[in-house]
Coordinates of C-alpha atoms in Angstrom, one line a residue:
X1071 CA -15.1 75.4 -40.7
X1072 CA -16.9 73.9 -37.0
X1073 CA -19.4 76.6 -37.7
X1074 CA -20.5 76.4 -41.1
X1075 CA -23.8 74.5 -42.0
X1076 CA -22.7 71.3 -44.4
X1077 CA -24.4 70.5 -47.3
X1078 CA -22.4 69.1 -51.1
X1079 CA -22.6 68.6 -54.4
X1080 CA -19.2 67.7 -55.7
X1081 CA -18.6 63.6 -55.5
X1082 CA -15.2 63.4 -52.8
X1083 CA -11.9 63.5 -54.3
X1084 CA -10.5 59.8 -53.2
X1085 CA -7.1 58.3 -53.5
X1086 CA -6.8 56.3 -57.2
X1087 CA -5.6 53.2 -54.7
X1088 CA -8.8 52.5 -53.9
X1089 CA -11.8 50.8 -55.6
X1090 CA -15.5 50.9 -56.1
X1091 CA -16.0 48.2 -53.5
X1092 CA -13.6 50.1 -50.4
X1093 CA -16.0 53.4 -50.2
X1094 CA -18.9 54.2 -47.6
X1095 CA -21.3 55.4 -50.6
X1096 CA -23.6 58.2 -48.9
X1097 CA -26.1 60.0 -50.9
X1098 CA -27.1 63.2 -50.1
X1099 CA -30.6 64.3 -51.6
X1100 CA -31.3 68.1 -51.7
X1101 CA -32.4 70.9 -54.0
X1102 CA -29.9 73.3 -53.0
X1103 CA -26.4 73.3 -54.8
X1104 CA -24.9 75.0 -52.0
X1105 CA -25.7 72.2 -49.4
X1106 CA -24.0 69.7 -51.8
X1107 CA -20.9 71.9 -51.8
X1108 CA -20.8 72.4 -48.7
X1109 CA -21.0 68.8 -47.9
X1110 CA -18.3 67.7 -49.7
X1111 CA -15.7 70.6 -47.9
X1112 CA -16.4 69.3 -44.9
X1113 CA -16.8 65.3 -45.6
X1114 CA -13.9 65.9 -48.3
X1115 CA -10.9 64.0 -46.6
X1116 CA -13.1 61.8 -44.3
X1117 CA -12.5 58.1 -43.4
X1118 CA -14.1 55.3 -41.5
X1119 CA -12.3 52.8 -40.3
X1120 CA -9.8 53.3 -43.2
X1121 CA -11.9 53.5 -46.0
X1122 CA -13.2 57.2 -47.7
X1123 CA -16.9 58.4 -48.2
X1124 CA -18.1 58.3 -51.5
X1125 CA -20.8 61.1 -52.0
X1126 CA -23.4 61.0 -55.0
X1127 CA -25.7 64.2 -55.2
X1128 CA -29.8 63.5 -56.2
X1129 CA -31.4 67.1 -56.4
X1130 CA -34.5 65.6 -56.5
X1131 CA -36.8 62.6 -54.1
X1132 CA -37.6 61.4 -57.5
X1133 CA -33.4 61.1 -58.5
X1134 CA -32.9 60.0 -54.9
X1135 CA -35.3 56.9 -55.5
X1136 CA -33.7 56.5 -58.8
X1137 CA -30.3 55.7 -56.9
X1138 CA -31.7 54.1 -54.3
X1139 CA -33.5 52.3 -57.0
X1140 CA -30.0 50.8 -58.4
X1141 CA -27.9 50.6 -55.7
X1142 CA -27.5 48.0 -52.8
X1143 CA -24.5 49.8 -51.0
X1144 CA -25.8 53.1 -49.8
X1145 CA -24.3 53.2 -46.2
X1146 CA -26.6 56.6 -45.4
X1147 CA -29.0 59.3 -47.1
X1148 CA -29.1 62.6 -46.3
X1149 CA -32.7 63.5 -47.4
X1150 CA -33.8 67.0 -47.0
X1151 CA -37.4 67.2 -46.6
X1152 CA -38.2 69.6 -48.9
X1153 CA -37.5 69.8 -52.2
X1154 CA -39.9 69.3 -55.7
X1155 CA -42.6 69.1 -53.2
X1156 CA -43.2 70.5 -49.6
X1157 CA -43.1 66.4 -48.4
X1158 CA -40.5 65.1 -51.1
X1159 CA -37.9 63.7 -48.0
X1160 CA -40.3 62.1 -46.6
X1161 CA -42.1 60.6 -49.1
X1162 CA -38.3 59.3 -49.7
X1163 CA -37.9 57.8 -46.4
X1164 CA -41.5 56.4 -46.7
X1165 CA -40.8 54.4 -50.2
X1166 CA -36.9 53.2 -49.2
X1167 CA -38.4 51.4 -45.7
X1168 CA -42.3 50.4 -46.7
X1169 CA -41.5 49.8 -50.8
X1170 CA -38.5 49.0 -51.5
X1171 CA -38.1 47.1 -48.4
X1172 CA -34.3 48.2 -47.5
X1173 CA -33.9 48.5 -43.8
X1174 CA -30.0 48.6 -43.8
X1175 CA -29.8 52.1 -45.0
X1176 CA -29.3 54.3 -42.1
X1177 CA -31.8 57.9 -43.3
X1178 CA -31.5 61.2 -41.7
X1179 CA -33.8 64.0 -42.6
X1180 CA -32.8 67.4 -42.8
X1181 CA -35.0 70.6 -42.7
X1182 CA -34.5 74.0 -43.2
X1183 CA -38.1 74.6 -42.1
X1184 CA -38.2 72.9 -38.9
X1185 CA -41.6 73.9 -38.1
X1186 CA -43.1 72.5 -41.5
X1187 CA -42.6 68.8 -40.4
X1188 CA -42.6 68.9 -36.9
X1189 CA -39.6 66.9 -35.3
X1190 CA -41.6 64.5 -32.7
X1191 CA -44.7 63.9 -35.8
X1192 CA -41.8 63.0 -38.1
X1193 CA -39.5 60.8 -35.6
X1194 CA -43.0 58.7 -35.1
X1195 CA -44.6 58.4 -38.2
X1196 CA -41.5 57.4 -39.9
X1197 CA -38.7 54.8 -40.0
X1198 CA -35.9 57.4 -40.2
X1199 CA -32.1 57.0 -37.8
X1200 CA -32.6 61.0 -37.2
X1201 CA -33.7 64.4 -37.9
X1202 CA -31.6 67.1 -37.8
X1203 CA -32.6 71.2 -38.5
X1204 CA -29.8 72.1 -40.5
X1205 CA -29.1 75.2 -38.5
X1206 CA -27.6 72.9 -36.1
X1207 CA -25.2 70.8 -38.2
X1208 CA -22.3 72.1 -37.7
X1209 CA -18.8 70.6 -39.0
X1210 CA -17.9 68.5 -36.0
X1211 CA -21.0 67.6 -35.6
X1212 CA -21.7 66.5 -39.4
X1213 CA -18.6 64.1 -38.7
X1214 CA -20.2 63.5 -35.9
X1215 CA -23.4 62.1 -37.2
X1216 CA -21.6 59.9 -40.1
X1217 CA -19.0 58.9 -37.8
X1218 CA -22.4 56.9 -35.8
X1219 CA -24.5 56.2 -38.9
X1220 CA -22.3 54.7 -40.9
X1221 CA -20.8 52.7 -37.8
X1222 CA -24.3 51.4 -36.8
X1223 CA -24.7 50.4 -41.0
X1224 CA -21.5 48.1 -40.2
X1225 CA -23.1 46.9 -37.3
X1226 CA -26.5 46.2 -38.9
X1227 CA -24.2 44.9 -42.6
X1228 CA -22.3 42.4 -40.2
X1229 CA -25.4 40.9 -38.4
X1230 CA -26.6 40.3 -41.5
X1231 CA -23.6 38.4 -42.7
X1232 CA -23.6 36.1 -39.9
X1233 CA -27.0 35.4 -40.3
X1234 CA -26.9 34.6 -44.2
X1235 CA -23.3 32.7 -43.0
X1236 CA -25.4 30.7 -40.6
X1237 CA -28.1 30.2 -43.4
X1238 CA -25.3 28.6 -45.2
X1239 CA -23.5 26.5 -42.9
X1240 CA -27.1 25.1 -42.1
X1241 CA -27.5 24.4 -46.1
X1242 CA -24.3 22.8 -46.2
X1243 CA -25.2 20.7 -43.4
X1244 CA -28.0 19.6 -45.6
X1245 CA -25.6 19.0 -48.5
X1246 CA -23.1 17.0 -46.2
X1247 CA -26.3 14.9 -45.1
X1248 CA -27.2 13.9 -48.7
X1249 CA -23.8 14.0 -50.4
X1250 CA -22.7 10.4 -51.8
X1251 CA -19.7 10.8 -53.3
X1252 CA -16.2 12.5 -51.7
X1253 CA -15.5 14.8 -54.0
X1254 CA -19.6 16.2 -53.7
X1255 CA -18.9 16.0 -49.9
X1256 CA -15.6 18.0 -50.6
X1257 CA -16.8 20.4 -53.2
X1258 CA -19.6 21.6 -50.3
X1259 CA -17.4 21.9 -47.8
X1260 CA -14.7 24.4 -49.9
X1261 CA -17.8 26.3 -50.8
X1262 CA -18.9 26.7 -47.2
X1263 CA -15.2 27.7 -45.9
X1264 CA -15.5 29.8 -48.4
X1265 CA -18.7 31.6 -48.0
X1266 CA -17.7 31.7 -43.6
X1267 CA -14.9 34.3 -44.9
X1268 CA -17.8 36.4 -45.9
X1269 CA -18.6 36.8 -42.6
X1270 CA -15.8 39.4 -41.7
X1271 CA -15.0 40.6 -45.7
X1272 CA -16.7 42.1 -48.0
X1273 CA -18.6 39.7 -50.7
X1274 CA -17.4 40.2 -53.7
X1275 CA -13.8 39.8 -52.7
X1276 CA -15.3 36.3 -51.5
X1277 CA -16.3 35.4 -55.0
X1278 CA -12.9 36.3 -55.8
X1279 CA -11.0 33.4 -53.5
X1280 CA -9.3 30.8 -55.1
X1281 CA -8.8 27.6 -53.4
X1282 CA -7.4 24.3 -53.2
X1283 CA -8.4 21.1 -50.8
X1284 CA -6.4 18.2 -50.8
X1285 CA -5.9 14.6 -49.0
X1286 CA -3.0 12.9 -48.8
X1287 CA -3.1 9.1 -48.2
X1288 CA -0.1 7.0 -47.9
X1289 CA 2.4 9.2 -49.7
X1290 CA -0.2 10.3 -52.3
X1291 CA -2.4 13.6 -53.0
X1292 CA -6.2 13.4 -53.8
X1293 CA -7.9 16.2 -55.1
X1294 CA -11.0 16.3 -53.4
X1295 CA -12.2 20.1 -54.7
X1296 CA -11.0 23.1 -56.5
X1297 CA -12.5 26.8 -56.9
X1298 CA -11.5 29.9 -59.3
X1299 CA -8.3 30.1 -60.6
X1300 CA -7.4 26.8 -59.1
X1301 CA -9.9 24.7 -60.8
X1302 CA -7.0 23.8 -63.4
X1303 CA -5.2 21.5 -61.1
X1304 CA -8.6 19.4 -60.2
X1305 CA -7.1 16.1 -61.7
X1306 CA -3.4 16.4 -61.0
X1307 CA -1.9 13.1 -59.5
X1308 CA 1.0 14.6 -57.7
X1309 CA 2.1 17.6 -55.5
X1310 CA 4.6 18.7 -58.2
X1311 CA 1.7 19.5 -60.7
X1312 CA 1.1 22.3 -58.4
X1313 CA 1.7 25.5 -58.5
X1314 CA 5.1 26.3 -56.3
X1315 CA 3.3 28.6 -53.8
X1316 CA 0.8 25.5 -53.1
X1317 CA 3.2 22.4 -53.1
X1318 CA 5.4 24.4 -50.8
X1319 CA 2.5 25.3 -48.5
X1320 CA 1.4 21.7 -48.3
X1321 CA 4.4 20.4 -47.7
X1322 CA 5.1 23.0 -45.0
X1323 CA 1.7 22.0 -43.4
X1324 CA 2.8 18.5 -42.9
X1325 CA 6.5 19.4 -41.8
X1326 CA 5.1 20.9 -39.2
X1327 CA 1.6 19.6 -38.8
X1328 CA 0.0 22.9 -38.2
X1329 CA -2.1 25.1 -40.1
X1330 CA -0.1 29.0 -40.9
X1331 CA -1.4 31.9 -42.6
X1332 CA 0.9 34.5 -44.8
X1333 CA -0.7 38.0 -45.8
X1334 CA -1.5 36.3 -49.1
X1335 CA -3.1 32.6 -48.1
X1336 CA -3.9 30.4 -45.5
X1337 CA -3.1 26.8 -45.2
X1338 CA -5.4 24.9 -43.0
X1339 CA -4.0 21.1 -41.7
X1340 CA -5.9 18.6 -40.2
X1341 CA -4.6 14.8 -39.5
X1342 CA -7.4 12.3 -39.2
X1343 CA -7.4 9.4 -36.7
X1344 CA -6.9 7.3 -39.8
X1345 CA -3.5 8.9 -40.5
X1346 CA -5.1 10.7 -43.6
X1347 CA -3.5 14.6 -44.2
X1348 CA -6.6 16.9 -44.9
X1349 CA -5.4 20.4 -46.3
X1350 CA -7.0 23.3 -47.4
X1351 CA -4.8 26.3 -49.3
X1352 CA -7.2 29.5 -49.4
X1353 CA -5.8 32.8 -51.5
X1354 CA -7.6 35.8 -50.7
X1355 CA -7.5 39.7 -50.8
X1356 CA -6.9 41.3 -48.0
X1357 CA -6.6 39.7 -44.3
X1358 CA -7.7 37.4 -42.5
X1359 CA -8.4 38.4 -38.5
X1360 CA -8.0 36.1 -35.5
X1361 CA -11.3 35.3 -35.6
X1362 CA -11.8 34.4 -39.2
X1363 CA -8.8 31.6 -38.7
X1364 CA -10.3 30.2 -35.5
X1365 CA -13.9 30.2 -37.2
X1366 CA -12.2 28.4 -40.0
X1367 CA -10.1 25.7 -37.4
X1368 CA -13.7 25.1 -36.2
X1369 CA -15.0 24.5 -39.2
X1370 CA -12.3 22.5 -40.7
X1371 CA -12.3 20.1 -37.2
X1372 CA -15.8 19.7 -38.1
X1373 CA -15.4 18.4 -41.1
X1374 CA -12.6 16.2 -40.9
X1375 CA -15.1 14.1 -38.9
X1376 CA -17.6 14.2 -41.1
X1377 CA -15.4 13.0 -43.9
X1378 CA -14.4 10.3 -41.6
X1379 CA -17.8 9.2 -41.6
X1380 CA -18.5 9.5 -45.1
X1381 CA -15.4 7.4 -46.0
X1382 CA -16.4 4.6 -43.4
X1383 CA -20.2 5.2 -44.6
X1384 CA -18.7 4.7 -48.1
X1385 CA -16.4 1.9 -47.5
X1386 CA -19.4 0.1 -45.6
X1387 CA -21.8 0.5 -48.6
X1388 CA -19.6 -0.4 -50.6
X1389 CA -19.1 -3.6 -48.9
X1390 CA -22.8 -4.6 -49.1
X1391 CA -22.7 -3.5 -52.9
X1392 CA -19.7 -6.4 -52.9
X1393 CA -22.1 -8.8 -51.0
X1394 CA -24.6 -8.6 -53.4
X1395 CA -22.6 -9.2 -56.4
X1396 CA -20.4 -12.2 -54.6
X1397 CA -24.1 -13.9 -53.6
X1398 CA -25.7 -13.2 -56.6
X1399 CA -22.2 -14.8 -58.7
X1400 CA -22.5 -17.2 -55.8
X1401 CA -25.8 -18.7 -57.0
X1402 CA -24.9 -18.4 -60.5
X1403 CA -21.7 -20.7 -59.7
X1404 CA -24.6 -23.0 -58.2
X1405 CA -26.3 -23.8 -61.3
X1406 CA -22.9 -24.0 -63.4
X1407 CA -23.8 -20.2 -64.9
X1408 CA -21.4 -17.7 -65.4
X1409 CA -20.5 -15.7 -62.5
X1410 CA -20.5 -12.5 -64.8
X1411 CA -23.6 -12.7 -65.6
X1412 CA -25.4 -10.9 -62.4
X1413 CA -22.9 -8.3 -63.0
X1414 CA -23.9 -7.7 -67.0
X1415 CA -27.5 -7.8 -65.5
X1416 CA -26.8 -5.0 -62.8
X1417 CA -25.1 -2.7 -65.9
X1418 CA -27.6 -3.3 -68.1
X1419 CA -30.5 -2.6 -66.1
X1420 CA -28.9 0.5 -64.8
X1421 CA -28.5 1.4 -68.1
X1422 CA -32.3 0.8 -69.6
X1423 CA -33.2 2.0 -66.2
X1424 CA -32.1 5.7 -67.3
X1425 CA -32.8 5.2 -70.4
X1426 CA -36.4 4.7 -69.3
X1427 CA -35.9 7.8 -67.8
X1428 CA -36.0 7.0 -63.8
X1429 CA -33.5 9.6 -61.9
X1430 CA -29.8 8.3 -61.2
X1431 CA -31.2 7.3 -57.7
X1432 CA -33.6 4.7 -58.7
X1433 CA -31.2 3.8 -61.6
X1434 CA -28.8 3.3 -58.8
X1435 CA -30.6 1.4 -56.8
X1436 CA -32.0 -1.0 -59.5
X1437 CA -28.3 -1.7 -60.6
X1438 CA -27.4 -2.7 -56.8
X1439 CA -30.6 -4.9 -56.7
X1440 CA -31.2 -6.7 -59.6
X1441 CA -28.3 -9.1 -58.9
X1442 CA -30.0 -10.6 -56.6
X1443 CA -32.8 -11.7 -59.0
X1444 CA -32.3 -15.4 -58.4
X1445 CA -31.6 -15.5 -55.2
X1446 CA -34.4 -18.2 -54.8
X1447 CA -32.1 -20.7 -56.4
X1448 CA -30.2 -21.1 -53.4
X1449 CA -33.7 -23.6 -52.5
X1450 CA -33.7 -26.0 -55.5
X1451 CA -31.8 -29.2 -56.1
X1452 CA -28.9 -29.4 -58.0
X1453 CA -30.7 -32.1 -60.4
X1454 CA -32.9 -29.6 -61.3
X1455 CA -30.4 -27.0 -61.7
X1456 CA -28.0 -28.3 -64.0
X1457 CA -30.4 -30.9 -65.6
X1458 CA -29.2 -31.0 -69.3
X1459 CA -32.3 -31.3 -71.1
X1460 CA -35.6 -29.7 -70.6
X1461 CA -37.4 -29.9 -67.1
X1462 CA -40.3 -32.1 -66.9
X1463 CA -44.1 -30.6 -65.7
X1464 CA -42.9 -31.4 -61.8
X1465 CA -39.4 -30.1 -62.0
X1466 CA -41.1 -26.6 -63.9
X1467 CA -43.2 -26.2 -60.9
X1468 CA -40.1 -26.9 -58.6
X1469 CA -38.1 -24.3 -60.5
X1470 CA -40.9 -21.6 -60.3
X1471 CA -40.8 -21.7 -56.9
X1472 CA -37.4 -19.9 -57.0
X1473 CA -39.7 -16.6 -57.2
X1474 CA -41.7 -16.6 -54.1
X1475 CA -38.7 -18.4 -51.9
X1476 CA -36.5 -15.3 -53.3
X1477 CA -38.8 -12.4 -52.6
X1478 CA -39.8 -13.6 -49.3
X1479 CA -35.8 -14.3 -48.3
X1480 CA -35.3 -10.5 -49.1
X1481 CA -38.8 -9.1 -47.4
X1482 CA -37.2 -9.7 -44.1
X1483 CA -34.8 -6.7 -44.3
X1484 CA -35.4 -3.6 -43.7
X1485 CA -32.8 -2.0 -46.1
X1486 CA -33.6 -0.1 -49.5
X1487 CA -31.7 -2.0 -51.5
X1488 CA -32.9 -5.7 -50.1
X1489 CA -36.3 -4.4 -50.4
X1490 CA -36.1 -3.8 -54.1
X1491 CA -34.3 -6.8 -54.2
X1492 CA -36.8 -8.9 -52.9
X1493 CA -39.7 -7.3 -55.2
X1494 CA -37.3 -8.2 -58.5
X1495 CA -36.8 -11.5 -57.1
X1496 CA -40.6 -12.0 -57.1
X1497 CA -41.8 -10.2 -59.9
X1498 CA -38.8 -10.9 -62.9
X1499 CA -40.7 -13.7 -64.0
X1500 CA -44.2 -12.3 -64.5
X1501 CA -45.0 -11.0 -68.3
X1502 CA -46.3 -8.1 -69.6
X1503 CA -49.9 -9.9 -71.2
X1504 CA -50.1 -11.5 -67.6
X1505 CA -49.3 -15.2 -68.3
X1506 CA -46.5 -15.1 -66.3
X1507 CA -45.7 -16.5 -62.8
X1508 CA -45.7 -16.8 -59.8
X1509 CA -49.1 -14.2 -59.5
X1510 CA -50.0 -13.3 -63.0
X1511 CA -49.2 -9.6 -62.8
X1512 CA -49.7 -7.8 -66.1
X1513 CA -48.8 -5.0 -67.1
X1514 CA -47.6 -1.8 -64.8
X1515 CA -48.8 -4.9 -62.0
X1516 CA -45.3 -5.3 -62.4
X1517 CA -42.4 -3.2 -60.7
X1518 CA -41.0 -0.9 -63.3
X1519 CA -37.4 -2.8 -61.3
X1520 CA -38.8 -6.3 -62.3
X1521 CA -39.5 -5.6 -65.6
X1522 CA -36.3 -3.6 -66.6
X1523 CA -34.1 -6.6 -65.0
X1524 CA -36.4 -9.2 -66.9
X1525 CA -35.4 -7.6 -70.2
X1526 CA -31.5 -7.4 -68.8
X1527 CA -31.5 -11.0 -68.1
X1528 CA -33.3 -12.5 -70.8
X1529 CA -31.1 -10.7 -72.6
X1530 CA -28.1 -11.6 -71.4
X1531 CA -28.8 -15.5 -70.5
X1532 CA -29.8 -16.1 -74.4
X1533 CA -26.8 -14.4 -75.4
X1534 CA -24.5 -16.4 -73.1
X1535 CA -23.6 -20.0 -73.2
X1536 CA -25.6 -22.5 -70.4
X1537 CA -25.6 -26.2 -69.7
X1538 CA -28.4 -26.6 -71.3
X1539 CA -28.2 -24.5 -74.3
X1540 CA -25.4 -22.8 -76.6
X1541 CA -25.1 -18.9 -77.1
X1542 CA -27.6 -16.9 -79.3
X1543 CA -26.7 -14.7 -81.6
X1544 CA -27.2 -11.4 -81.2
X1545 CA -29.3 -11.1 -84.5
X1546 CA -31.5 -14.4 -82.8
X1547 CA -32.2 -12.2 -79.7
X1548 CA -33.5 -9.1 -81.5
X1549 CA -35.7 -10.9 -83.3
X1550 CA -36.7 -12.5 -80.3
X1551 CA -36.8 -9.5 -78.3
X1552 CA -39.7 -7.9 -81.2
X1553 CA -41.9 -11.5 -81.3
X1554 CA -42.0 -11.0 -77.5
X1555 CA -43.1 -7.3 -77.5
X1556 CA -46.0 -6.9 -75.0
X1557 CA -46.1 -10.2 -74.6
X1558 CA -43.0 -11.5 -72.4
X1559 CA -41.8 -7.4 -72.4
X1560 CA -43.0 -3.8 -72.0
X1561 CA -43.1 -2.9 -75.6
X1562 CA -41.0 0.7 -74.5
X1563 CA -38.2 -1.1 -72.8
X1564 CA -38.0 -3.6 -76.3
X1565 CA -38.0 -0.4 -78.5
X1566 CA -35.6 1.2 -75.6
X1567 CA -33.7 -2.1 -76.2
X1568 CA -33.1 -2.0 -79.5
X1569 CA -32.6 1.3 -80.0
X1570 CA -28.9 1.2 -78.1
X1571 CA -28.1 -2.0 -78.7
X1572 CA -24.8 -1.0 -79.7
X1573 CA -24.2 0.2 -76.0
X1574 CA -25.8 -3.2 -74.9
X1575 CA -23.6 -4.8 -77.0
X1576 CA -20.4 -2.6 -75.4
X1577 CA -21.9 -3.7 -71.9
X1578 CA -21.8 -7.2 -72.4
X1579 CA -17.8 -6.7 -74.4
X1580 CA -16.6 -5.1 -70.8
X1581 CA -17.9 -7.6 -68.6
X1582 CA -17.1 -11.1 -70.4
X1583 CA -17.9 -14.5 -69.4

């Protein structure tokens, strides 16, 4: 067989055991059946690094394009040069690299004519691996030429995946960066482990993984993210809602405090320096090599620090969240108001805030703002605070100054949420027709914040019950609420207003006085 020329048309006979995605897929693109047949003798039985050759004929450059066309997995192309035209190869070569834009393919020419393209003209002009005269291919050498084609595909195939892996660990970075919550922080990170398998195995079986991240806290398991078939189990409350194979994993992983793999999973353990058990439970086709475990110990180190941070970046935010709400109750309690009552404003705006349609981070950030509306009240007397009656002309202009004094309190920090803060502060008493204080703003003069959290606490201070005055009715404040569009109020927030005031009304039930 060493001496025979090779050429095929017959596809190779492969074992049933394997599937589509375990074959080098080589096309071989010539006008004589006899090369096809040929081909496939000789490349019949052949393997590269364990998996078989796949051979699909073309007779034509135009059917070679076609498959080209629909297939992203064509390890090489055997393109004869000549074929429906005297230049058909080439042309092939020419529209794979320049049109279709795939430089993974490894292309060899082949030419029965040798002196009809000439070798050097052909190697230069275009980006072909090699060109062989077919006279000169014999069996071993054949093998030969696949053997080193289809390796330096694998070569070019991995590069690639580490670069696109890099691509994604640099996005997830990114994610980490801008993730609020755990379980967003959590959900990113499975994904990247995830996608850094795909670095030594093939993709699709990637998309295949199922996977399971956990924490466990003082005795108790939080699910921090799920993927494929595991995505069931996102909200259990305890290890024996999982499956066997995973509860006996996890528990194995903290026996021993060590991460293990088996030919079906992987476990990865971590223990933070807050005593917290991080563990990760990956099911995958196929195995894992050395160097896909320690990229994923790398990884996984990695991470636990950066959820460290994000639950001390979390438990500090949440702190000043706490601040806000104690001061802001803590001047309510001042003037003998109800404590809850900065609390029903932050809900409430948040609420007409989205409503209004502003994105959740604004929303957000008008919710952990507006309590601090009356901050100002911290610099008037007590007599004027919890006077009975109504104020007279010099206590009024005493009480206005709560605006200013609050806004410029706030302006001295830096922070987003003091900032907003201090803007409500000074701006929740100006009115829509401009007849409010302490500047007259009219209008969209006013900060879309200080107008959403005037509506929220007029709202909620006529509904609830003061020194000076009983509770309104709710009927009392809607009609209120309509006399005072664009007037007091933005007439879209009123009409936003009204139109859920049902969910108001809910607002209000879960926070009472």
């Amino acid at each position: 067989m060493d001496d025979k020329l090779l050429f095929s048309e017959e596809e190779v006979a492969v074992p049933s055991n394997h599937d589509a995605q375990q074959f080098w897929h080589v096309l071989i693109a010539d006008d004589e059946p006899a090369v096809h047949q040929i081909t496939t003798m000789v490349l019949g039985g052949m393997e590269v690094q364990g998996r078989p050759l796949k051979l699909i004929s073309a007779y034509t450059g135009e059917e070679a394009l076609q498959v080209m066309a629909e297939r992203e997995d064509i390890a090489l192309a055997l393109l004869d040069v000549v074929m429906e035209t005297p230049d058909a190869g080439l042309n092939c070569a020419r529209v794979i690299r320049e049109e279709m834009k795939n430089k993974y393919t490894r292309l060899v020419l082949r030419t029965g004519q040798p002196g009809q393209a000439p070798e050097e003209q052909v190697i230069r002009d275009y980006d072909i691996n090699d060109y062989k005269d077919k006279t000169e291919l014999t069996s071993t050498k054949m093998k030969t030429l696949v053997y080193s084609t289809i390796r330096s595909y694998r070569d070019i195939c991995t590069v690639n995946q580490s670069r696109k892996g890099l691509r994604r660990v640099i996005d997830a970075i990114s994610e980490v960066n801008e993730s609020h919550t755990l379980r967003t922080l959590a959900s990113a990170i499975l994904d990247q482990i995830i996608n850094l398998l795909g670095l030594q195995s093939d993709a699709i079986c990637c998309r295949q993984l199922s996977a399971y991240a956990a924490s466990v806290q003082e005795g108790h398991y939080h699910v921090l993210a799920t993927s494929g078939d595991m995505d069931k189990y996102k909200d259990v409350q305890s290890i024996d809602e999982l499956p066997a194979e995973v509860a006996n994993a996890f528990k194995k992983a903290s026996e021993t405090q060590g991460s293990f793999a088996t030919e079906h999973y992987y476990v990865c353990y971590k223990r933070s320096h807050m005593g917290a058990e991080n563990l990760l439970y990956l099911e995958y086709p196929g195995d894992l090599t050395d160097l896909d475990q320690q990229l994923l110990e790398i990884y996984a180190s990695n991470v636990g620090l950066t959820y460290e941070n994000l639950l001390i970046r979390e438990e500090v935010e949440d702190t000043q969240r706490e601040l806000v709400y104690i001061l802001g109750e803590a001047v309510e309690g001042r003037s003998k108001e109800t404590g809850a009552h900065v609390k029903r404003v932050a809900k409430i705006s948040h609420f007409l805030a989205l409503s209004y349609g502003l994105d959740e981070e604004s929303a957000d950030l008008i919710k952990y703002a507006s309590p601090l509306h009356d901050i100002g009240k911290i610099g008037i007397a007590d007599s004027i605070l919890n006077k009975p009656g109504k104020l007279d002309d010099v206590e009024w202009q005493t009480m206005q100054t709560h605006a200013n004094f609050g806004e410029t309190l706030l302006a001295r920090s830096g922070k987003r949420i003091l900032k907003l803060a201090s803007v409500i502060a000074g701006q929740h008493h100006e009115r829509w027709d401009g007849t409010g204080y302490p500047r007259g703003l009219a209008g969209e003069e006013i900060d879309v914040a200080a107008r959403i959290t005037a509506v929220a606490d007029v709202l909620d201070a006529l509904a609830s019950q003061r020194c000076y005055k009983e509770a309104w009715s709710y009927d009392k404040i809607v009609d209120l609420m309509q006399r005072e569009r664009g007037k007091q109020f933005e007439p879209r927030l009123v009409d936003l207003l009204i139109e859920n005031f049902e969910q108001i009304k809910a607002i209000r039930t879960r926070y009472p006085d």
